[in-house]
mmCIF file of C-alpha atoms in Angstrom:
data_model
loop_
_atom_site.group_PDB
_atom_site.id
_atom_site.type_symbol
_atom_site.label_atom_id
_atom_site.label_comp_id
_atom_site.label_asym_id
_atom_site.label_seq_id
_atom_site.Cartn_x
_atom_site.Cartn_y
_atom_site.Cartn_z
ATOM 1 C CA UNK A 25 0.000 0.000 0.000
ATOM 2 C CA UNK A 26 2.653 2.184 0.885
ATOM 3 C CA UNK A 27 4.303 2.017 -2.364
ATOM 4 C CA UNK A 28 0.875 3.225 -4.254
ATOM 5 C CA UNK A 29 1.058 6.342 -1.957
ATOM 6 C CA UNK A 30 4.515 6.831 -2.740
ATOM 7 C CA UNK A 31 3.873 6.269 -6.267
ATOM 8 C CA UNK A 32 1.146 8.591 -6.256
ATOM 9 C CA UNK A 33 2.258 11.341 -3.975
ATOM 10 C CA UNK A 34 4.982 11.638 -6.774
ATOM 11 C CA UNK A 35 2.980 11.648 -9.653
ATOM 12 C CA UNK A 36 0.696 14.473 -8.063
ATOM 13 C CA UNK A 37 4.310 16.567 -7.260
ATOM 14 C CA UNK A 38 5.313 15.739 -10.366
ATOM 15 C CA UNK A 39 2.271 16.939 -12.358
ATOM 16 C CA UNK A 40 2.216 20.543 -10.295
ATOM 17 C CA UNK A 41 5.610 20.693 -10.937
ATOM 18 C CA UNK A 42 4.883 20.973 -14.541
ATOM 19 C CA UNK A 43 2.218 23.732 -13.936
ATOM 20 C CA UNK A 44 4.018 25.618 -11.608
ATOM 21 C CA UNK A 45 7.434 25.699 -14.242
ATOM 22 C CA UNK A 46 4.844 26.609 -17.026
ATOM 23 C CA UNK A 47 5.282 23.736 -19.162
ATOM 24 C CA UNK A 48 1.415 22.802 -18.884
ATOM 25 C CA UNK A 49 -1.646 25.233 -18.050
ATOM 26 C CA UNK A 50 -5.284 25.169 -17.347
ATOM 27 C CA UNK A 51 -5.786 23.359 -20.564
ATOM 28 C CA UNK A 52 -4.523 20.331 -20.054
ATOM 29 C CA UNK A 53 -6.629 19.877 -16.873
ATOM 30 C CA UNK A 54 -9.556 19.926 -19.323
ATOM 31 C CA UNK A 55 -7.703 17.238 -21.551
ATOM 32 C CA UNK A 56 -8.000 15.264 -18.398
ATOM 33 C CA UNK A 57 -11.678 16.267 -17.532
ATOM 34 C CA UNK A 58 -12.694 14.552 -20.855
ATOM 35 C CA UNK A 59 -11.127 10.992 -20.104
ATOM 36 C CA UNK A 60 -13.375 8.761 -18.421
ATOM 37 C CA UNK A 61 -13.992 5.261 -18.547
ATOM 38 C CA UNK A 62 -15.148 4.687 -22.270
ATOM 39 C CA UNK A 63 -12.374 6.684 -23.455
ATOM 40 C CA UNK A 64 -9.245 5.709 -20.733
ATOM 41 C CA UNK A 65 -6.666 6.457 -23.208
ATOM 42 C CA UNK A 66 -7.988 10.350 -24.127
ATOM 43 C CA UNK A 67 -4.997 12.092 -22.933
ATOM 44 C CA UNK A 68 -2.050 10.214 -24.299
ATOM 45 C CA UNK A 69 -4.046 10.004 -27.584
ATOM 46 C CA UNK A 70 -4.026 13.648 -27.971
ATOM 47 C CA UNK A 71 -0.850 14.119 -26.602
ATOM 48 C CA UNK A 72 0.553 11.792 -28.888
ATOM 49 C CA UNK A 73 -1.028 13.615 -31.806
ATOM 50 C CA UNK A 74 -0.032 17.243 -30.605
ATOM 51 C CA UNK A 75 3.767 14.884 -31.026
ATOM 52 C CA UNK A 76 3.130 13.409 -34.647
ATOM 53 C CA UNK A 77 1.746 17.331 -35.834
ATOM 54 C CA UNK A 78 4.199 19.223 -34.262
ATOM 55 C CA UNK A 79 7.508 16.749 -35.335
ATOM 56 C CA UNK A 80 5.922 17.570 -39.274
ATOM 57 C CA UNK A 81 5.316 21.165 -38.451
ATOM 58 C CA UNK A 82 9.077 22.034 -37.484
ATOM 59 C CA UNK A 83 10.079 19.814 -40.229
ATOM 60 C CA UNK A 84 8.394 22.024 -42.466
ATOM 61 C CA UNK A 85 9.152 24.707 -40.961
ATOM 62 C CA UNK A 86 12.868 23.970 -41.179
ATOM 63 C CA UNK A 87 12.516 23.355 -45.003
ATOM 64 C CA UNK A 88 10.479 26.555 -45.645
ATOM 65 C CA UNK A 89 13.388 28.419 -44.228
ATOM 66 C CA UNK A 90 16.022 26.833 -45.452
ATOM 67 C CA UNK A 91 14.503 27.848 -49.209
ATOM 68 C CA UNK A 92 16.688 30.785 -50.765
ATOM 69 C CA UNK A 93 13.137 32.794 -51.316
ATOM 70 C CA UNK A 94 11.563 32.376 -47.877
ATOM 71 C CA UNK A 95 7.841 31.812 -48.672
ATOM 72 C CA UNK A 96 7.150 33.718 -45.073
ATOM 73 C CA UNK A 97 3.228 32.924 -45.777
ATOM 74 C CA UNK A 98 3.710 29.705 -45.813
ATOM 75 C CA UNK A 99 5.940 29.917 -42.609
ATOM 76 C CA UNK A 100 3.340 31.669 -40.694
ATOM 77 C CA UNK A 101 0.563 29.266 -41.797
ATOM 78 C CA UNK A 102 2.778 26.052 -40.242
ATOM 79 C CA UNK A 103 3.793 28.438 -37.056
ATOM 80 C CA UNK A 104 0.034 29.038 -37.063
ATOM 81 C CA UNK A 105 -1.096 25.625 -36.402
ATOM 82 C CA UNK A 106 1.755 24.527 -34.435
ATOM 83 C CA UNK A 107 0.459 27.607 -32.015
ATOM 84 C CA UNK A 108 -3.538 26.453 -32.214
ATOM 85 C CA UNK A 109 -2.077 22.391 -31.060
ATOM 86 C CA UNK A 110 0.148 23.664 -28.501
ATOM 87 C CA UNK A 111 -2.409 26.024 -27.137
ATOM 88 C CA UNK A 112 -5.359 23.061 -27.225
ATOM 89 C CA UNK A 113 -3.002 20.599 -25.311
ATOM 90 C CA UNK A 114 -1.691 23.191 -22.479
ATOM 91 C CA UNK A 115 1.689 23.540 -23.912
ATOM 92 C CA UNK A 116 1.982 27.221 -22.483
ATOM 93 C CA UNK A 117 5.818 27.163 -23.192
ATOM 94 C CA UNK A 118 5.367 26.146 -26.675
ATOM 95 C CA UNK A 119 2.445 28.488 -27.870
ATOM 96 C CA UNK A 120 4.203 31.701 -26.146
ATOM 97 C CA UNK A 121 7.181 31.117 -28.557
ATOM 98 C CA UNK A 122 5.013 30.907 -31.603
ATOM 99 C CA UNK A 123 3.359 33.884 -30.848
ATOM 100 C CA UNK A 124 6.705 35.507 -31.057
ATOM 101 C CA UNK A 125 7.802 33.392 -34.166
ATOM 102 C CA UNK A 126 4.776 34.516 -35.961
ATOM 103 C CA UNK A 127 6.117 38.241 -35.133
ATOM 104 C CA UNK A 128 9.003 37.494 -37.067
ATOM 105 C CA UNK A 129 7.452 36.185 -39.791
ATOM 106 C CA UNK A 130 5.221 39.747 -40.377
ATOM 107 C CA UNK A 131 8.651 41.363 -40.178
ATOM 108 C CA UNK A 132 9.669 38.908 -42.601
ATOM 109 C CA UNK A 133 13.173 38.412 -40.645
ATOM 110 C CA UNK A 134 14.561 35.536 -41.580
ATOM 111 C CA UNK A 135 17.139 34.947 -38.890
ATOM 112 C CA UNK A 136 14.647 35.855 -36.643
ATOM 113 C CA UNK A 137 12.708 32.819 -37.834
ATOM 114 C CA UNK A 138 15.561 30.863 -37.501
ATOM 115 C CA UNK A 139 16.128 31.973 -34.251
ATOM 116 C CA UNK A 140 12.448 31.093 -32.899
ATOM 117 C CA UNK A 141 12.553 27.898 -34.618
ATOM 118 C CA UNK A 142 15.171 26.417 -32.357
ATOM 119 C CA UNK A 143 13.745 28.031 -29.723
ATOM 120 C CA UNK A 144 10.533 26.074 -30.417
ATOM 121 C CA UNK A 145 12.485 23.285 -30.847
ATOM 122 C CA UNK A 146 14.002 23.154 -28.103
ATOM 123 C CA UNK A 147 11.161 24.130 -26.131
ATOM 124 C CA UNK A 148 8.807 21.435 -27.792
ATOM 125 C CA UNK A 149 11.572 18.781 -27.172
ATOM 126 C CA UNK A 150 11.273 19.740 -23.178
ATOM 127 C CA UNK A 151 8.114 19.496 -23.013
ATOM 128 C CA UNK A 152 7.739 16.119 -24.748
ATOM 129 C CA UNK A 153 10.190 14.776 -22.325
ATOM 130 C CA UNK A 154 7.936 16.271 -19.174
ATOM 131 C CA UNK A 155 4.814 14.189 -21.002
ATOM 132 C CA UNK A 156 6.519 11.326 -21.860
ATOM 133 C CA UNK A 157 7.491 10.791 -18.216
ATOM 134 C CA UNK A 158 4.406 12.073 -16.594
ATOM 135 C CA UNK A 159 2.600 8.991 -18.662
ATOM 136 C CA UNK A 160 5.137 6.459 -17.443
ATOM 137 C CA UNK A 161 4.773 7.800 -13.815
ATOM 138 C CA UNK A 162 0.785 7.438 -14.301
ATOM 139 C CA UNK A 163 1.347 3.584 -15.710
ATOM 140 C CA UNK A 164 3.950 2.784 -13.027
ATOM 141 C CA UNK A 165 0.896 3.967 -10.918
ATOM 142 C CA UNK A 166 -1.647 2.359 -12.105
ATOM 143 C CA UNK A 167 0.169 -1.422 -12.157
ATOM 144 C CA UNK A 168 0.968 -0.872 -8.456
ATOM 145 C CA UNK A 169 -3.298 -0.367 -8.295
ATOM 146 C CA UNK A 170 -3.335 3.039 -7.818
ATOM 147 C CA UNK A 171 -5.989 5.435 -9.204
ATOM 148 C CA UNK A 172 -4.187 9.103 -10.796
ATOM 149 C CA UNK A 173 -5.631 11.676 -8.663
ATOM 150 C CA UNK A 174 -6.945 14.758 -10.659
ATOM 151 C CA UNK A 175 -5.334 18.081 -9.134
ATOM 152 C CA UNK B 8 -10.298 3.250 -9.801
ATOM 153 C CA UNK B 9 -10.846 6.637 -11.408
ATOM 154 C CA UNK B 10 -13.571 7.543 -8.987
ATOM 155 C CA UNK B 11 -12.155 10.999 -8.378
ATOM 156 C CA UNK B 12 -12.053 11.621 -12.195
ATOM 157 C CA UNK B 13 -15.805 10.460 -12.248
ATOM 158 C CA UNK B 14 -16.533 12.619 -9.392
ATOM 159 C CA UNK B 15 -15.196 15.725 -11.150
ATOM 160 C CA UNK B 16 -16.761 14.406 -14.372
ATOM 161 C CA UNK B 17 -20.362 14.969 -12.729
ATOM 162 C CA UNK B 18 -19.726 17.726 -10.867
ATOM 163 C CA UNK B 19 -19.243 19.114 -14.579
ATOM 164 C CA UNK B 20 -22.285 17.631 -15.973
ATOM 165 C CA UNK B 21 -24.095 18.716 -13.114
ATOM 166 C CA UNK B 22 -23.352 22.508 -14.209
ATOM 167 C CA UNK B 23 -24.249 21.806 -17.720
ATOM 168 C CA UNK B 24 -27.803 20.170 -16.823
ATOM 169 C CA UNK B 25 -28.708 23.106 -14.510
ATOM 170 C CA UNK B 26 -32.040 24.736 -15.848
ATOM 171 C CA UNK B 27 -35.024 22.951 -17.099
ATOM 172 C CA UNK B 28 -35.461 20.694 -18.432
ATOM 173 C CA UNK B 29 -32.156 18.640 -17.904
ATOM 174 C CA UNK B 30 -29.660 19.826 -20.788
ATOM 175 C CA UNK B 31 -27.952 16.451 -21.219
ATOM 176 C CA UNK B 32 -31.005 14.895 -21.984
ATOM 177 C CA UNK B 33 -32.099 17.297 -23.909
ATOM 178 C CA UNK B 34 -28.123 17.349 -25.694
ATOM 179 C CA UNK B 35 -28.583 14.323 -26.864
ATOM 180 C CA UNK B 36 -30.938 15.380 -28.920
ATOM 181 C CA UNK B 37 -28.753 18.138 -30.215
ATOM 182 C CA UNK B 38 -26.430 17.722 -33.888
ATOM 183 C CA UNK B 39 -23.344 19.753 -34.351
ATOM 184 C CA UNK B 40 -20.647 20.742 -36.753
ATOM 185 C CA UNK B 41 -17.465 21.432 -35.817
ATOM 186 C CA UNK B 42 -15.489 23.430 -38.438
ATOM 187 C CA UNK B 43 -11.489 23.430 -37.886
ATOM 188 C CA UNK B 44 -8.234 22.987 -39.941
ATOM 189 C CA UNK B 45 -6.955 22.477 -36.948
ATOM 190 C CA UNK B 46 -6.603 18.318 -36.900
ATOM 191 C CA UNK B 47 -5.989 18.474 -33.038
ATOM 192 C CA UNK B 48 -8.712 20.671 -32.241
ATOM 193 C CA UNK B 49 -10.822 18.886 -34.438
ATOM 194 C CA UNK B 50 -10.176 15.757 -32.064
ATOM 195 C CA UNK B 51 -10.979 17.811 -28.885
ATOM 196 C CA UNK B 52 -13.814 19.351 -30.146
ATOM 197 C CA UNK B 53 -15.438 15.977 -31.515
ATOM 198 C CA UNK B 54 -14.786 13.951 -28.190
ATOM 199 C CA UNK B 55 -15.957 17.346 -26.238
ATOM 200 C CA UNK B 56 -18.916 17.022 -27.943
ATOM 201 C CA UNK B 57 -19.514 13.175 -28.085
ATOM 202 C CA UNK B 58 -19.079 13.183 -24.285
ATOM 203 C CA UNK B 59 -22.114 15.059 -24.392
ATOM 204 C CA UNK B 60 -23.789 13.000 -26.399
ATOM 205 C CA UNK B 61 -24.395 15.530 -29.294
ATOM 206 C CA UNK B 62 -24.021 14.058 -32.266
ATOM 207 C CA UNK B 63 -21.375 15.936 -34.434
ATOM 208 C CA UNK B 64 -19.837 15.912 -37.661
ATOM 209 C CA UNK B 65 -16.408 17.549 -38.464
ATOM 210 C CA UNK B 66 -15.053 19.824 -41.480
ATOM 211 C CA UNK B 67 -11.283 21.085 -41.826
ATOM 212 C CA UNK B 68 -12.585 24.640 -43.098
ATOM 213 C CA UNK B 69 -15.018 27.169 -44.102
ATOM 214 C CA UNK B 70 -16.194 25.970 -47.660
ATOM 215 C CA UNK B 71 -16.127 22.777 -46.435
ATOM 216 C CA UNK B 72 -18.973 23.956 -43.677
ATOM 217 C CA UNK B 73 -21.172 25.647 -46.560
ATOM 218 C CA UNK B 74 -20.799 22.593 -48.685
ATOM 219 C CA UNK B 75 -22.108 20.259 -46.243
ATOM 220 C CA UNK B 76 -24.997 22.548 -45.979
ATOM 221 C CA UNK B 77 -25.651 22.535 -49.408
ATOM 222 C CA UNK B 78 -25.431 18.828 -49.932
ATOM 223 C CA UNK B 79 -28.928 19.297 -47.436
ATOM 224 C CA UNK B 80 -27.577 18.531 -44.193
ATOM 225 C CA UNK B 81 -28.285 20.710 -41.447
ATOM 226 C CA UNK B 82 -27.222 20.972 -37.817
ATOM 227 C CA UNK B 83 -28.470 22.814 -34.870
ATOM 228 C CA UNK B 84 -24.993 24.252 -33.642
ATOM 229 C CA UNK B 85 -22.179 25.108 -35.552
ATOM 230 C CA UNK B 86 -18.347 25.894 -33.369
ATOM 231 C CA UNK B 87 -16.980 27.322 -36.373
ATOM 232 C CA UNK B 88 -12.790 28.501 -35.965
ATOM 233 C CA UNK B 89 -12.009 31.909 -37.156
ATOM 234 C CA UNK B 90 -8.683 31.272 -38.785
ATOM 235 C CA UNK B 91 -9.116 28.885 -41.477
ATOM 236 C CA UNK B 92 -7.324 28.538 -44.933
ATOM 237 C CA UNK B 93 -9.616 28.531 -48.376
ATOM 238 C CA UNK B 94 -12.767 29.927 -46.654
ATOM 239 C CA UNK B 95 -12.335 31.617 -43.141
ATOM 240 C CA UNK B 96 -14.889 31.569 -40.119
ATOM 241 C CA UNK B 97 -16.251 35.096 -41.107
ATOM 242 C CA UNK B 98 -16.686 34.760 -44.879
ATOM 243 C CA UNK B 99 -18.510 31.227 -44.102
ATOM 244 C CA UNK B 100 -20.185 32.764 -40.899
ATOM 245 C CA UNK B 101 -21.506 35.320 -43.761
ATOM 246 C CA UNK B 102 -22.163 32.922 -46.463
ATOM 247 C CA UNK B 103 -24.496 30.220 -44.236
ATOM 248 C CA UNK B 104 -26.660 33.407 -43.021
ATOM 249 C CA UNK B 105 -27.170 34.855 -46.530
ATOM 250 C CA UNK B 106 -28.045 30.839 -47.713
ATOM 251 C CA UNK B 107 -30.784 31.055 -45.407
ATOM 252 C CA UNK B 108 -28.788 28.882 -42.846
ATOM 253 C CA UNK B 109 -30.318 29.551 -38.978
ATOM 254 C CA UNK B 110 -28.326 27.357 -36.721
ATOM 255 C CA UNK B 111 -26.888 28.630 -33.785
ATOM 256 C CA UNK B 112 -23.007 29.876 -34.905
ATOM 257 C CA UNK B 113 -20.835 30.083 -31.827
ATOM 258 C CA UNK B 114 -17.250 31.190 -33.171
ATOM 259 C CA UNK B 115 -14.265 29.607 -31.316
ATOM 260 C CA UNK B 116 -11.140 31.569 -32.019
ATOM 261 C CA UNK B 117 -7.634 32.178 -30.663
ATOM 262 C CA UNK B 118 -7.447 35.427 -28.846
ATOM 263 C CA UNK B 119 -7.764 38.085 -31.714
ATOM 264 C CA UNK B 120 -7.807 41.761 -32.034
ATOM 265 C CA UNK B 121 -11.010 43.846 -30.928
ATOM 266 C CA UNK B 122 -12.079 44.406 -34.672
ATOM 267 C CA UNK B 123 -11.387 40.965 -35.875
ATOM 268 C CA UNK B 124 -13.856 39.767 -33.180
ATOM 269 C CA UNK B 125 -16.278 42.409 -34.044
ATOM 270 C CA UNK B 126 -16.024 41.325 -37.444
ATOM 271 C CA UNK B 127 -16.716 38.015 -36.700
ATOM 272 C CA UNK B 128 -19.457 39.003 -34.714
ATOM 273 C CA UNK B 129 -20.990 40.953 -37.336
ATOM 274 C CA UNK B 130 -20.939 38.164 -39.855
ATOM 275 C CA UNK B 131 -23.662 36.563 -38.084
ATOM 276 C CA UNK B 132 -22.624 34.594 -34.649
ATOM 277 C CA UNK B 133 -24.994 33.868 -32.173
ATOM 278 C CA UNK B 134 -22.039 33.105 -29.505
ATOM 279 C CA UNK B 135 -18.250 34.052 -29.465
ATOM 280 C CA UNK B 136 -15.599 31.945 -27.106
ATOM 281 C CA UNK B 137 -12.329 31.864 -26.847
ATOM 282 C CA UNK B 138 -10.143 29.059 -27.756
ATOM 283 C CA UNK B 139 -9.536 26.346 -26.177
ATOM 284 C CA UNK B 140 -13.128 25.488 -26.218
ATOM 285 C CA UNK B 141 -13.706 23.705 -22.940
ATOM 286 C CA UNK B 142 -16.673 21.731 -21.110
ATOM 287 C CA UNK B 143 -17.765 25.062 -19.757
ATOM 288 C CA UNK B 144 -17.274 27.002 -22.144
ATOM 289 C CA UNK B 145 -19.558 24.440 -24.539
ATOM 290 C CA UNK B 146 -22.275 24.231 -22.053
ATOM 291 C CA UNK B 147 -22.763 28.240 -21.847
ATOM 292 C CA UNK B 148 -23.072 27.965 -26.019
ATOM 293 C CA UNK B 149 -25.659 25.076 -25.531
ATOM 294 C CA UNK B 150 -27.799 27.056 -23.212
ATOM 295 C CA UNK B 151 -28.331 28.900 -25.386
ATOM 296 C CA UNK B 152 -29.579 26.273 -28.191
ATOM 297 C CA UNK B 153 -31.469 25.240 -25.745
ATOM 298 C CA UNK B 154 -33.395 28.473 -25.507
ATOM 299 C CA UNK B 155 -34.366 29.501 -28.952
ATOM 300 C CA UNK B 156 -34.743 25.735 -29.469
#
């Protein structure tokens, strides 16, 4: 028993953690809200979707700059998405730097692209580590018979 | 095992049946279209909506939305996105009304500027919220189907 509430006490430091850092906000909560017994998988679904979409996005978006004419439209469109799945998933950190990508874009800088891109990069590549271990911490927890409390 | 996820889960539905008669009965009851490029939002929308019970169908962009319509299918709520590539949430917004179309538009968009929202407004909405659409959030809109239902 002891080990659940070990297991558990961790996960729930673990999640705030990630609010209280800014990786996650309110929305993901409501990711969580919608998961329920006919559809136990919800969350890593569309977390694992928000991966897939944004991997192709920054591919893209890498190619697209990499062009000698930048085609800054067609930059803005991918950062423009990449923004709208971050934002629907809670990624805070994520959908504050594409807010300041797309920036660059109307100034049509660019470096400054190239700049925000890593940033995103690197940011998204965070982020998907903090998921990808907040799902193994809720597994570990459930096998040990534990339920994952909801903050 | 997920008892306190069930618990919040009704506590939610709770707030969305307040007022007569009981909206979740009455939601099932209720069709939807959910209009987004957006594949992820489409998702959350769709099981948003399906949690509910509404029955919904979902379209990647504006002319997609008027299409549908004119193929002869109609819904009672539409969560149309602003930002949408080929035909946008305002020009569609604009295009069902002039077709004659009287669902109830609610447009979901990422914070915009005062005038864009106006404009969206103005097209012909019935409802405006702000992205991410959430259970809340989508049980204020279907209040109000509920009403002029």
């Amino acid at each position: 028993m002891d080990g659940v509430v070990q297991l558990q006490k961790q996960l729930v430091d673990y999640t705030a953690s990630l609010f209280h850092e800014g990786f996650l906000d309110e929305q993901f909560n409501q990711l969580q809200q919608l998961q329920d017994e006919s559809n136990p998988d919800f969350v890593v679904e569309v977390v694992s979707l928000f991966f897939e979409d944004s991997e192709r996005l920054l591919n893209e978006l890498g190619k697209t700059l990499e062009q000698k004419t930048v085609d800054f439209k067609k930059v803005d469109a991918h950062v423009h998405q990449l923004k709208g799945s971050s934002s629907s998933i809670g990624a805070q950190r994520v959908q504050k730097l594409c807010i300041a990508f797309r920036n660059c874009c109307e100034e049509l800088n660019t470096e400054g692209c190239l700049k925000c891109l890593q940033q995103v990069k690197h940011e998204y590549s965070l982020v998907k580590n903090k998921l990808e271990t907040l799902f193994k911490l809720e597994q570990q927890t459930i096998a040990a018979g534990g339920s994952i409390p909801t903050l | 095992m997920l008892k306190s996820k069930n618990g919040m889960k009704d506590g939610l539905l709770n707030s969305v049946k307040a007022g007569p008669p009981a909206l979740l009965e009455l939601s099932s009851k209720i069709t939807a279209l959910v209009v987004d490029d957006n594949t992820l939002n489409q998702t959350i929308h769709h099981r948003l909506l399906d949690n509910l019970g509404i029955q919904n169908q979902v379209v990647g962009n504006g002319k997609e939305a008027v299409d549908v319509h004119c193929s002869g299918k109609n819904f009672d709520l539409i969560l149309m996105d602003m930002d949408m590539p080929v035909m946008n949430g305002i020009e569609a917004t604009r295009k069902l009304r002039t077709m004659g179309i009287r669902s109830l538009i609610a447009g979901v968009s990422a914070r915009s500027t005062e005038k864009e929202k106006q404009e969206f407004i103005e097209a012909g909405l019935d409802d405006y919220q702000e992205k991410p659409l959430t259970t809340t959030k989508l049980a204020s809109i279907l209040h109000k189907v509920k009403k002029d239902g």
